[in-house]
Amino acid sequence: VDAEEERDSLNSVLRDNVDSSECRMKSQELEQRAEEERQTALEEQKSRLEAMEDMLVEDCNRHATEKFVDAEEDASESLVSRLKAVEHQMQVKTRELERATSE
């Protein structure tokens, strides 16, 4: 009877050890899977952030280009306006000279 009880006790301890070992392995597997999922999520987030950064850079470049083009157009319009004013002054002076020489 004592040998039988000792055998049952040892079997119980062995089962507990096996169960505990399996639990540790499953726990390690779950931890590894969770870490892989975290890494995947971080990589996806990094990819999304890089895409957003690229879009922001494109938007900034487009905005800067539009501002530059607007400034160039404004400068061109101002130059055309001044040239027209100079042309008008030349016409006035030419008429004055023609009048002066015809008198």
Tab-separated table of C-alpha atoms in Angstrom:
chain	number	residue	atom	x	y	z
A	1	VAL	CA	0.000	0.000	0.000
A	2	ASP	CA	2.815	2.382	0.863
A	3	ALA	CA	4.557	1.668	-2.424
A	4	GLU	CA	1.313	2.215	-4.290
A	5	GLU	CA	0.673	5.538	-2.511
A	6	GLU	CA	4.249	6.630	-3.156
A	7	ARG	CA	3.888	5.679	-6.835
A	8	ASP	CA	0.597	7.622	-7.070
A	9	SER	CA	2.242	10.559	-5.324
A	10	LEU	CA	5.208	10.478	-7.717
A	11	ASN	CA	2.862	10.188	-10.701
A	12	SER	CA	0.917	13.172	-9.401
A	13	VAL	CA	4.133	15.184	-9.018
A	14	LEU	CA	5.218	14.173	-12.531
A	15	ARG	CA	1.829	15.204	-13.962
A	16	ASP	CA	2.082	18.529	-12.123
A	17	ASN	CA	5.594	19.050	-13.511
A	18	VAL	CA	4.473	18.179	-17.047
A	19	ASP	CA	1.453	20.476	-16.728
A	20	SER	CA	3.665	23.234	-15.346
A	21	SER	CA	6.204	22.749	-18.150
A	22	GLU	CA	3.449	22.844	-20.783
A	23	CYS	CA	2.049	25.991	-19.213
A	24	ARG	CA	5.481	27.636	-19.318
A	25	MET	CA	5.914	26.683	-22.965
A	26	LYS	CA	2.447	27.954	-23.875
A	27	SER	CA	3.088	31.121	-21.903
A	28	GLN	CA	6.368	31.655	-23.744
A	29	GLU	CA	4.632	31.032	-27.077
A	30	LEU	CA	1.928	33.553	-26.194
A	31	GLU	CA	4.517	36.113	-25.096
A	32	GLN	CA	6.463	35.596	-28.317
A	33	ARG	CA	3.299	35.915	-30.422
A	34	ALA	CA	2.313	39.085	-28.521
A	35	GLU	CA	5.795	40.548	-29.099
A	36	GLU	CA	5.580	39.721	-32.820
A	37	GLU	CA	2.165	41.387	-33.003
A	38	ARG	CA	3.532	44.465	-31.195
A	39	GLN	CA	6.434	44.632	-33.643
A	40	THR	CA	4.068	44.268	-36.595
A	41	ALA	CA	1.817	47.005	-35.216
A	42	LEU	CA	4.830	49.280	-34.672
A	43	GLU	CA	6.060	48.659	-38.216
A	44	GLU	CA	2.600	49.405	-39.616
A	45	GLN	CA	2.372	52.579	-37.535
A	46	LYS	CA	5.852	53.632	-38.669
A	47	SER	CA	4.840	53.024	-42.277
A	48	ARG	CA	1.665	55.116	-41.844
A	49	LEU	CA	3.645	57.931	-40.180
A	50	GLU	CA	6.214	57.906	-42.989
A	51	ALA	CA	3.408	58.096	-45.555
A	52	MET	CA	1.860	61.032	-43.658
A	53	GLU	CA	5.264	62.731	-43.511
A	54	ASP	CA	5.679	62.283	-47.282
A	55	MET	CA	2.234	63.811	-47.853
A	56	LEU	CA	3.064	66.763	-45.584
A	57	VAL	CA	6.346	67.365	-47.415
A	58	GLU	CA	4.512	67.249	-50.746
A	59	ASP	CA	1.858	69.677	-49.452
A	60	CYS	CA	4.534	72.051	-48.131
A	61	ASN	CA	6.442	71.910	-51.407
A	62	ARG	CA	3.278	72.506	-53.421
A	63	HIS	CA	2.313	75.414	-51.157
A	64	ALA	CA	5.797	76.940	-51.434
A	65	THR	CA	5.692	76.548	-55.210
A	66	GLU	CA	2.268	78.187	-55.380
A	67	LYS	CA	3.511	81.069	-53.219
A	68	PHE	CA	6.579	81.455	-55.444
A	69	VAL	CA	4.450	81.414	-58.608
A	70	ASP	CA	2.049	83.951	-57.081
A	71	ALA	CA	4.970	86.206	-56.148
A	72	GLU	CA	6.401	85.872	-59.655
A	73	GLU	CA	3.013	86.727	-61.185
A	74	ASP	CA	2.653	89.741	-58.869
A	75	ALA	CA	6.159	90.922	-59.790
A	76	SER	CA	5.396	90.457	-63.492
A	77	GLU	CA	2.133	92.385	-63.200
A	78	SER	CA	3.923	95.175	-61.320
A	79	LEU	CA	6.650	95.301	-63.980
A	80	VAL	CA	4.076	95.397	-66.797
A	81	SER	CA	2.243	98.190	-64.993
A	82	ARG	CA	5.454	100.219	-64.586
A	83	LEU	CA	6.403	99.611	-68.212
A	84	LYS	CA	2.984	100.855	-69.329
A	85	ALA	CA	3.443	103.958	-67.171
A	86	VAL	CA	6.882	104.585	-68.702
A	87	GLU	CA	5.465	104.033	-72.176
A	88	HIS	CA	2.683	106.523	-71.464
A	89	GLN	CA	5.230	109.091	-70.183
A	90	MET	CA	7.317	108.572	-73.328
A	91	GLN	CA	4.239	109.162	-75.510
A	92	VAL	CA	3.456	112.356	-73.583
A	93	LYS	CA	7.078	113.571	-73.920
A	94	THR	CA	7.126	112.633	-77.604
A	95	ARG	CA	3.952	114.693	-78.222
A	96	GLU	CA	5.451	117.586	-76.287
A	97	LEU	CA	8.628	117.396	-78.327
A	98	GLU	CA	6.629	117.195	-81.560
A	99	ARG	CA	4.628	120.260	-80.519
A	100	ALA	CA	7.748	122.111	-79.514
A	101	THR	CA	9.519	121.318	-82.769
A	102	SER	CA	6.478	122.168	-84.881
A	103	GLU	CA	6.119	125.615	-83.319
